[in-house]
Structures are given as C-alpha cells and as structure tokens.
Coordinates of C-alpha atoms in Angstrom, one line a residue:
M1 CA 18.0 113.6 244.5
N2 CA 18.1 110.2 246.2
A3 CA 21.2 108.0 246.6
A4 CA 20.1 105.4 244.0
F5 CA 19.7 108.1 241.3
A6 CA 23.0 109.8 242.2
W7 CA 24.8 106.4 241.9
M8 CA 23.1 105.9 238.5
L9 CA 24.4 109.2 237.2
V10 CA 27.9 108.5 238.5
S11 CA 27.9 105.1 236.9
F12 CA 26.7 106.4 233.6
G13 CA 29.3 109.1 233.6
F14 CA 32.1 106.7 234.5
L15 CA 31.0 104.1 231.9
T16 CA 30.8 106.8 229.2
I17 CA 34.2 108.2 230.0
A18 CA 35.6 104.6 230.1
G19 CA 34.5 104.2 226.5
F20 CA 31.5 101.9 226.9
P21 CA 29.0 102.1 224.0
L22 CA 26.2 104.5 224.9
A23 CA 23.5 101.9 224.9
F24 CA 25.4 99.6 227.3
A25 CA 26.3 102.5 229.6
M26 CA 22.7 103.5 229.9
I27 CA 21.5 99.9 230.6
L28 CA 24.2 99.2 233.2
A29 CA 23.6 102.5 234.9
C30 CA 19.9 101.8 235.1
I31 CA 20.6 98.3 236.6
V32 CA 22.6 100.0 239.3
Y33 CA 19.6 102.3 240.0
F34 CA 17.1 99.4 240.1
M35 CA 19.3 97.4 242.4
L36 CA 19.9 100.2 244.9
A37 CA 16.3 101.4 244.7
G38 CA 14.9 97.9 245.4
E39 CA 13.0 97.9 242.1
P40 CA 12.5 94.5 240.3
L41 CA 15.1 94.0 237.5
Y42 CA 12.5 92.6 235.1
L43 CA 11.5 96.3 234.6
V44 CA 14.7 96.8 232.7
A45 CA 13.8 94.2 230.1
Q46 CA 10.2 95.3 230.1
Q47 CA 11.0 99.0 229.4
F48 CA 13.7 98.1 226.9
F49 CA 11.2 96.1 224.9
N50 CA 8.5 98.8 225.2
G51 CA 11.0 101.2 223.6
I52 CA 11.2 99.2 220.4
D53 CA 7.8 97.5 220.4
F54 CA 5.9 99.7 218.0
F55 CA 5.4 99.6 214.2
T56 CA 6.6 103.0 213.3
I57 CA 10.2 102.3 214.5
M58 CA 10.6 99.8 211.7
A59 CA 11.1 102.8 209.4
I60 CA 14.6 103.1 210.7
P61 CA 16.1 99.9 209.3
F62 CA 14.1 100.2 206.1
F63 CA 15.3 103.8 205.5
M64 CA 18.9 102.7 206.2
L65 CA 18.7 99.8 203.8
A66 CA 17.1 102.1 201.2
G67 CA 19.9 104.5 201.5
E68 CA 22.5 101.8 201.1
L69 CA 20.8 100.5 198.0
M70 CA 20.7 104.0 196.5
V71 CA 24.4 104.4 197.0
A72 CA 25.2 101.0 195.5
S73 CA 22.9 101.7 192.5
G74 CA 24.9 104.8 191.3
T75 CA 22.4 107.4 192.5
A76 CA 25.0 110.0 193.4
N77 CA 26.5 110.4 189.9
R78 CA 23.2 110.7 188.2
L79 CA 21.8 113.2 190.6
L80 CA 25.0 115.2 190.4
K81 CA 24.6 115.4 186.6
F82 CA 20.9 116.3 186.9
A83 CA 21.7 119.2 189.4
Q84 CA 24.5 120.4 187.1
L85 CA 22.0 120.5 184.2
L86 CA 19.6 122.7 186.3
V87 CA 21.9 125.2 187.9
G88 CA 25.4 124.6 186.5
R89 CA 25.1 127.5 184.0
L90 CA 24.8 130.1 186.8
R91 CA 27.8 132.1 187.9
G92 CA 29.4 130.0 190.6
G93 CA 27.1 127.2 189.4
T94 CA 29.1 124.3 190.7
G95 CA 28.5 125.6 194.2
Y96 CA 24.7 125.6 193.6
V97 CA 25.1 122.1 192.0
N98 CA 26.7 121.0 195.2
I99 CA 23.7 122.3 197.3
L100 CA 21.0 120.9 195.0
A101 CA 22.7 117.5 194.6
S102 CA 23.0 117.1 198.4
M103 CA 19.3 118.0 198.8
L104 CA 18.2 115.5 196.2
F105 CA 20.5 112.7 197.6
G106 CA 19.3 113.6 201.1
G107 CA 15.8 112.8 199.9
C108 CA 17.0 109.3 199.2
S109 CA 19.4 108.5 202.1
G110 CA 18.1 110.6 205.1
S111 CA 21.7 110.8 206.4
S112 CA 24.4 113.5 206.3
I113 CA 27.2 111.0 206.6
A114 CA 25.9 109.0 203.6
D115 CA 25.6 112.3 201.7
I116 CA 29.3 113.1 202.3
A117 CA 30.5 109.5 201.6
A118 CA 28.6 109.2 198.4
L119 CA 28.8 112.7 196.9
G120 CA 31.7 114.4 198.7
R121 CA 34.6 113.5 196.5
M122 CA 32.8 114.2 193.2
Q123 CA 31.3 117.5 194.5
T124 CA 34.7 118.8 195.7
E125 CA 36.6 117.8 192.5
M126 CA 33.8 119.4 190.3
M127 CA 34.0 122.7 192.2
T128 CA 37.8 122.7 192.2
R129 CA 37.9 122.3 188.4
S130 CA 35.6 125.3 188.0
G131 CA 37.9 127.6 190.0
F132 CA 36.8 127.2 193.7
S133 CA 39.6 126.5 196.2
R134 CA 39.7 123.0 197.4
E135 CA 39.2 124.1 201.0
F136 CA 36.1 126.2 200.2
S137 CA 34.7 123.3 198.1
A138 CA 35.2 120.9 201.0
A139 CA 33.7 123.3 203.5
L140 CA 30.5 123.7 201.3
T141 CA 30.3 119.9 200.8
V142 CA 30.4 119.3 204.5
S143 CA 28.0 122.1 205.3
T144 CA 25.4 121.2 202.7
S145 CA 25.2 117.6 204.1
I146 CA 23.1 118.7 207.0
K147 CA 20.1 118.9 204.7
G148 CA 20.2 115.1 204.3
A149 CA 19.5 114.8 208.0
I150 CA 16.5 117.1 208.1
I151 CA 14.5 116.6 204.9
P152 CA 12.4 113.4 204.5
P153 CA 13.3 110.6 205.0
S154 CA 15.4 112.1 207.9
I155 CA 16.7 109.3 210.1
P156 CA 17.3 111.7 213.1
I157 CA 13.7 112.9 212.9
V158 CA 12.4 109.3 212.9
L159 CA 14.5 108.7 216.0
V160 CA 13.2 111.8 217.7
G161 CA 9.7 110.8 217.0
A162 CA 10.3 107.3 218.3
V163 CA 11.9 108.3 221.6
T164 CA 9.5 111.2 222.4
G165 CA 6.3 109.7 221.1
T166 CA 5.7 112.6 218.6
S167 CA 4.1 112.0 215.2
I168 CA 6.8 110.8 212.9
G169 CA 4.8 111.5 209.8
G170 CA 4.1 115.0 210.9
M171 CA 7.7 115.6 211.7
L172 CA 9.0 114.2 208.5
I173 CA 6.8 116.4 206.4
G174 CA 7.5 119.3 208.8
G175 CA 11.2 119.0 208.0
L176 CA 10.7 119.6 204.3
V177 CA 10.4 123.4 204.4
P178 CA 13.4 123.9 206.8
G179 CA 15.4 121.7 204.4
L180 CA 14.5 123.9 201.5
L181 CA 15.2 127.1 203.6
V182 CA 18.7 126.0 204.5
A183 CA 19.4 125.2 200.9
I184 CA 18.3 128.7 199.9
A185 CA 20.3 130.3 202.8
M186 CA 23.5 128.4 201.8
A187 CA 23.0 129.4 198.1
I188 CA 22.8 133.0 199.2
A189 CA 26.0 132.5 201.2
V190 CA 27.7 131.0 198.1
F191 CA 26.5 134.0 196.0
I192 CA 27.8 136.6 198.5
T193 CA 31.2 134.9 199.1
T194 CA 31.9 134.2 195.4
R195 CA 30.4 137.1 193.5
R196 CA 33.8 138.7 192.8
Q197 CA 35.6 135.5 192.0
N198 CA 36.2 134.3 188.5
I199 CA 34.4 131.0 188.7
E200 CA 33.8 129.0 185.4
R201 CA 30.3 128.0 184.4
S202 CA 29.3 124.6 183.3
G203 CA 29.4 124.0 179.6
K204 CA 26.0 124.3 177.8
K205 CA 24.3 121.0 177.2
T206 CA 22.7 120.1 173.9
A207 CA 19.0 119.3 173.9
R208 CA 19.9 115.6 173.3
E209 CA 22.3 115.6 176.2
A210 CA 19.8 117.3 178.5
V211 CA 17.1 114.8 177.6
R212 CA 19.5 111.9 178.2
I213 CA 20.5 113.2 181.6
I214 CA 16.8 113.8 182.6
L215 CA 15.7 110.3 181.5
A216 CA 18.7 108.7 183.3
S217 CA 17.9 110.6 186.5
L218 CA 14.1 110.1 186.6
P219 CA 14.2 106.6 188.2
F220 CA 16.4 107.9 191.0
L221 CA 14.4 111.1 191.5
A222 CA 11.4 108.8 192.0
M223 CA 12.7 107.7 195.4
P224 CA 11.9 111.0 197.2
G225 CA 8.6 111.0 195.2
I226 CA 7.7 107.6 196.5
I227 CA 8.5 108.6 200.1
L228 CA 6.9 112.0 200.2
G229 CA 4.1 111.3 197.7
G230 CA 3.1 108.2 199.6
I231 CA 3.0 109.9 203.0
L232 CA 1.3 113.1 201.7
S233 CA -1.3 111.3 199.7
G234 CA -2.2 109.0 202.6
I235 CA -1.3 105.9 200.7
F236 CA 1.6 105.0 203.0
T237 CA 2.4 105.4 206.6
P238 CA 6.0 106.5 207.2
T239 CA 6.9 102.8 207.8
E240 CA 5.2 101.6 204.7
A241 CA 6.9 104.4 202.7
S242 CA 10.2 103.2 204.0
A243 CA 9.5 99.6 202.9
A244 CA 8.4 100.9 199.5
A245 CA 11.6 102.8 199.2
V246 CA 13.6 99.6 199.8
G247 CA 11.6 97.9 197.1
W248 CA 12.4 100.6 194.6
G249 CA 16.0 100.6 195.7
F250 CA 16.2 96.9 194.8
V251 CA 14.7 97.6 191.4
L252 CA 17.3 100.3 190.7
L253 CA 20.1 98.1 191.9
L254 CA 18.9 95.2 189.7
A255 CA 18.6 97.5 186.7
E256 CA 22.1 98.9 187.3
T257 CA 23.6 95.4 187.5
K258 CA 21.5 94.0 184.6
F259 CA 19.7 91.7 187.0
K260 CA 23.0 90.1 188.1
P261 CA 23.9 91.7 191.4
D262 CA 27.2 90.7 193.0
P263 CA 26.3 88.5 196.0
K264 CA 29.2 90.0 197.9
L265 CA 27.8 93.5 197.3
L266 CA 24.4 92.4 198.5
W267 CA 25.9 90.8 201.6
R268 CA 27.8 94.1 202.4
I269 CA 24.6 96.1 201.9
F270 CA 22.6 93.9 204.2
L271 CA 25.3 93.5 206.8
R272 CA 26.0 97.3 207.0
S273 CA 22.3 98.1 207.2
A274 CA 21.6 95.4 209.8
T275 CA 24.6 96.5 211.9
L276 CA 23.6 100.2 211.9
S277 CA 19.9 99.4 212.5
A278 CA 20.8 97.1 215.5
A279 CA 22.9 99.8 217.0
V280 CA 20.2 102.4 216.7
L281 CA 17.5 100.0 218.0
M282 CA 19.7 99.1 221.0
L283 CA 20.0 102.8 221.7
T284 CA 16.3 103.3 221.4
G285 CA 15.5 100.5 223.8
A286 CA 18.1 101.6 226.3
S287 CA 17.0 105.2 226.2
N288 CA 13.5 104.1 227.0
V289 CA 14.7 102.5 230.2
F290 CA 16.8 105.6 231.0
S291 CA 13.9 107.9 230.3
W292 CA 11.7 105.8 232.5
V293 CA 14.1 106.3 235.4
L294 CA 14.4 110.1 234.7
A295 CA 10.6 110.4 234.6
S296 CA 10.3 108.4 237.9
E297 CA 12.7 110.8 239.5
Q298 CA 10.8 113.8 238.0
V299 CA 13.8 115.1 236.2
P300 CA 11.8 116.8 233.4
A301 CA 9.8 118.7 236.0
L302 CA 13.0 119.7 237.7
V303 CA 14.4 121.0 234.4
A304 CA 11.2 122.9 233.7
R305 CA 11.3 124.5 237.1
T306 CA 14.9 125.5 236.7
I307 CA 14.4 127.1 233.3
F308 CA 11.2 128.9 234.4
A309 CA 13.0 130.2 237.5
I310 CA 15.2 132.1 235.0
T311 CA 12.4 133.3 232.8
E312 CA 8.9 132.5 231.8
N313 CA 9.1 134.4 228.5
P314 CA 8.6 131.7 225.8
I315 CA 10.9 133.6 223.4
L316 CA 13.7 133.5 226.0
V317 CA 13.0 129.9 227.0
L318 CA 13.3 128.8 223.3
L319 CA 16.5 130.8 223.0
I320 CA 18.0 129.1 226.1
I321 CA 17.0 125.7 224.7
N322 CA 18.6 126.5 221.3
V323 CA 21.8 127.8 222.9
F324 CA 22.1 124.7 225.2
L325 CA 21.6 122.4 222.2
L326 CA 24.1 124.3 220.1
I327 CA 26.7 124.1 222.9
W328 CA 25.9 120.4 223.3
G329 CA 26.7 119.9 219.5
L330 CA 30.1 121.4 220.0
F331 CA 31.3 118.7 222.4
M332 CA 28.9 115.7 222.1
D333 CA 27.4 113.6 219.4
M334 CA 23.8 114.1 218.3
L335 CA 22.5 110.6 219.3
P336 CA 23.0 111.1 223.1
A337 CA 21.0 114.3 222.9
I338 CA 18.2 112.6 221.0
F339 CA 18.0 109.7 223.4
I340 CA 18.6 111.5 226.7
V341 CA 18.1 115.3 226.4
L342 CA 15.1 115.7 224.1
P343 CA 12.8 113.4 226.2
I344 CA 13.6 115.7 229.2
L345 CA 13.0 118.9 227.2
M346 CA 9.9 117.7 225.4
P347 CA 7.5 118.2 228.4
L348 CA 8.4 121.9 228.2
T349 CA 6.3 122.1 225.0
G350 CA 3.1 121.6 227.1
E351 CA 4.2 124.3 229.5
L352 CA 5.0 126.8 226.7
G353 CA 2.1 125.8 224.5
I354 CA 4.4 124.7 221.7
D355 CA 3.3 122.0 219.3
P356 CA 5.5 118.9 219.8
V357 CA 6.0 118.6 216.0
H358 CA 7.3 122.1 215.9
F359 CA 9.6 121.5 218.8
G360 CA 10.8 118.1 217.5
V361 CA 11.8 119.5 214.1
F362 CA 13.6 122.6 215.2
A363 CA 15.4 120.7 218.0
T364 CA 16.5 118.1 215.5
F365 CA 17.7 120.7 213.1
N366 CA 19.7 122.3 216.0
L367 CA 21.4 119.0 216.8
V368 CA 22.1 118.4 213.1
I369 CA 24.0 121.7 213.0
G370 CA 26.3 120.1 215.6
L371 CA 27.4 117.6 212.9
I372 CA 29.4 120.4 211.2
T373 CA 30.7 122.3 214.3
P374 CA 34.2 121.7 215.7
P375 CA 35.7 120.1 217.7
Y376 CA 33.3 117.1 217.7
G377 CA 31.3 117.4 214.5
T378 CA 30.8 113.9 213.0
A379 CA 30.2 115.2 209.5
L380 CA 33.3 117.4 209.8
F381 CA 35.5 114.4 210.7
T382 CA 33.8 112.3 207.9
G383 CA 34.5 115.0 205.4
S384 CA 38.1 115.4 206.4
I385 CA 38.6 111.6 206.0
V386 CA 36.7 111.3 202.7
L387 CA 38.2 114.4 201.1
G388 CA 41.7 114.2 202.6
I389 CA 41.6 117.8 203.9
P390 CA 42.6 118.7 207.5
I391 CA 39.6 119.9 209.6
E392 CA 41.3 123.3 210.4
R393 CA 41.6 124.1 206.7
M394 CA 37.9 123.5 206.1
V395 CA 36.6 125.2 209.3
K396 CA 37.9 128.7 208.4
H397 CA 35.7 128.6 205.2
M398 CA 32.6 127.3 207.0
L399 CA 31.5 130.4 208.9
P400 CA 29.1 131.8 206.1
F401 CA 27.3 128.4 205.9
F402 CA 27.2 128.0 209.7
L403 CA 25.6 131.5 210.0
A404 CA 23.2 130.6 207.2
A405 CA 22.1 127.5 209.2
I406 CA 21.7 129.6 212.4
A407 CA 19.5 132.1 210.6
V408 CA 17.3 129.3 209.4
L409 CA 17.2 127.8 212.9
L410 CA 16.0 131.1 214.4
L411 CA 13.4 131.5 211.7
I412 CA 11.9 128.0 212.2
T413 CA 12.0 128.4 216.0
Y414 CA 10.1 131.7 216.1
V415 CA 7.9 131.2 213.0
P416 CA 6.2 127.8 213.8
E417 CA 4.2 127.8 210.5
T418 CA 7.5 127.2 208.6
I419 CA 7.3 123.7 210.1
L420 CA 3.6 123.2 210.8
F421 CA 2.0 124.5 207.6
L422 CA 2.5 121.3 205.6
P423 CA 1.7 118.8 208.4
R424 CA -1.5 120.8 209.2
L425 CA -2.4 120.9 205.5
M426 CA -2.0 117.1 205.3
D427 CA -3.9 116.6 208.6
L428 CA -0.8 115.0 210.2
L429 CA -0.9 117.0 213.5

C-alpha cells in the first residue's frame, strides 16, 4: 500500500466519521489521492461522469418517480383490500394479507422504505384488530418490507447493476423468484408462530363486493405487469419500462384526482423524486471514481488473494462473503456496501466461476436483510417512527422472519437456478 492510497483511506474514514455525506467523502478522499499520487485532477471529473453516463441508469429516477406517483394515487389501500380478498379468510389471514400486500406494492415502488411508509400503519392496525399483538404486527410489517427491495423494480438491484456493470435486466428478473421465496418463507413463519393463537378471520365478501374490489385494484395491479411484462416480452428495456411505469403512474394519479391534481402535490412528488435521484446519482458517480482508484491499487486482487488464502472451496468462499455482508448490515447502511464493497467482491465471481447476475442478486438480497437488523437497520428505524413502537419491542418478535430470510439467502446462494432460471429463459444472461 503506497502513501497516497493510505492517506486516501484515512481521509475517507475521517470524513465519514465527521458526518460528511458519503458521496462528498469519497470525492474528497479521491482528490487527496490524486494530488499525492501526482495524477491529473481532471480524472476525478472524467471518472465521475463516466459513472453516470449510460442509458440504463436513467431507470433509477424513473422508478423513484413511479413509486411516488403510486403512493400519491392511493395504491396502498386498494392493494391491501385486494390482498385481503385473496388470503384474508385463512386462519391468521391478516398476517398473510400483510405479506401479499407488501409484495404487490413492492412491485410498484421497488423500495422497502416506501413500502413501510405507505402500508405500514394500515397493515399494523388491520392485524391488531384481528387479534395479533401490536408488536408482532409491527415486526411482520417491517420484515416483509424487504421484498420491496428485491422484486422488480428493485432500486437496489438497479444500483448494483449500474456500479458493477452487470446486466440490470437479468438481475431484475432474477430477483423475482427470491422475492416469491421470501414471501413463502415468511408465510410459513407466520403459520408456525400463530397456529395456536385465536386470530380472527376476515369477514366473507359478497360476490358483488369481491368484483368491486378486483375492478378497483386492476389498474394498480397493472403497474408490475407493465414493468415485468415489458421486460420479459422484449418490448421494453429496463429503462424504457421505468419510463412507461411513470406514464401509467400519472394516468392513475389523474384518474384519482378526476384530472385536477393539486399543483402542490405534484411539486412535492417531483421535488422528492428529484432530490432522492440526485443523491443516488451523486453516489453512483463518486463511487465510480472511488472504484477506479481501488482498481488502480489492485484492491480487488488483494481481497481475492486474502480470501483464497483462507480457502479455495467455492462453498466456503460464498459463506465467507455472506457472513461478511450480514455483519456489514448490522452496523452500516446498504448504500456504502453497494457502491464500495460489491465492486471489490464482484471480480471474485470470475475466479469462482459464478455468474455475475447470480452473485449480484444474492449479494443484494443479503444487504437488503441488513435493512431489518439492529442496531442500524434503516427499515427498522423507519418502522419504529411510522408505527410509533420502540425498536426493542419489535426486534424480539422478528427472529422467525429473520431466520426465514436467512434460509432463503442460503437457498439462492447455493442453488443458482433459483435466480438464473428466468433470466436464462428470457435470454437476458
């Protein structure tokens, strides 16, 4: 390790601890490196621009805007009623409603945080009324939100594809089966933990009520269909699908407001989407500069040599990577791992003969689990604020759902076809 690189790491650590935004900490640390290494500073701007200068990354602001439009158009309430119609009659049905509604809404928003913010309060109140404890209801609501960050249109997967150069279309479709598997695993956890409790079932709907709920839900259920159907059929690229999702979101918002949307509401939607998109794109560009320095200093090769010095067994190497990422999720946010750690680990896929799409999806799912693990889980904090329940009271009920997620993680890690089957079928690999 040369002096310039050592000073860059020290600068990055100091700036991060001092509270600088991650993007600025990476850029300033890289400037320190370029100055001490005698490299021209224009490379900072060049590599930053290269990190955001490709068409596919436009999917990020479009998907964010589509999610905001779906929230504003009343999607959450309609999807919750639709889920209740399908599975509410089962014993412990409101728990299954919670899981299904989160999965449906995740197919619109691509974000765990949006899932909790839009559905959380309604889901928790619904489960509490049927006999679940408020703490258990909140724990399930927070836990099920991770599906929103893995099934299409997963924003974390788009980011991973952007910073690692992996097929975003292949990864988005590859995240579909893991999303379904985690929903099934959490449903099993709900069944096991509540089978002896006296939980009320939802009231039976008349045929007329059922038809009315289905018809009211269809326009909102079309959003995942537009995204997935467009990509799977080859009509859309992921970026074009995100733009089509925005168009449909506007149609639903206009219909909800009877073609008289509140200008203030539209301004808030655009402002929030633009702000979040700008922050993510800043991180993407900054991480490209940071990754360029890491590659120049041969850090990925060093990491590979270190891991292979421990073991060359692919099964154990994947286990080491998973344990490392799970520990990361305990103490750090998901975004630094996506922008800094995954570009370092991705070259290992070639050494191990792992398909990059497979690695990208299971690594993303691993980091998504970190959203619900204390002490730093972002979704955990969001759930506590939205639902008004202290974190410690939720956490003690989350163990079954955490174990369910870990079981799915191990399955998709060691059975690659759970991820690769659909992308291969769609010729996206």
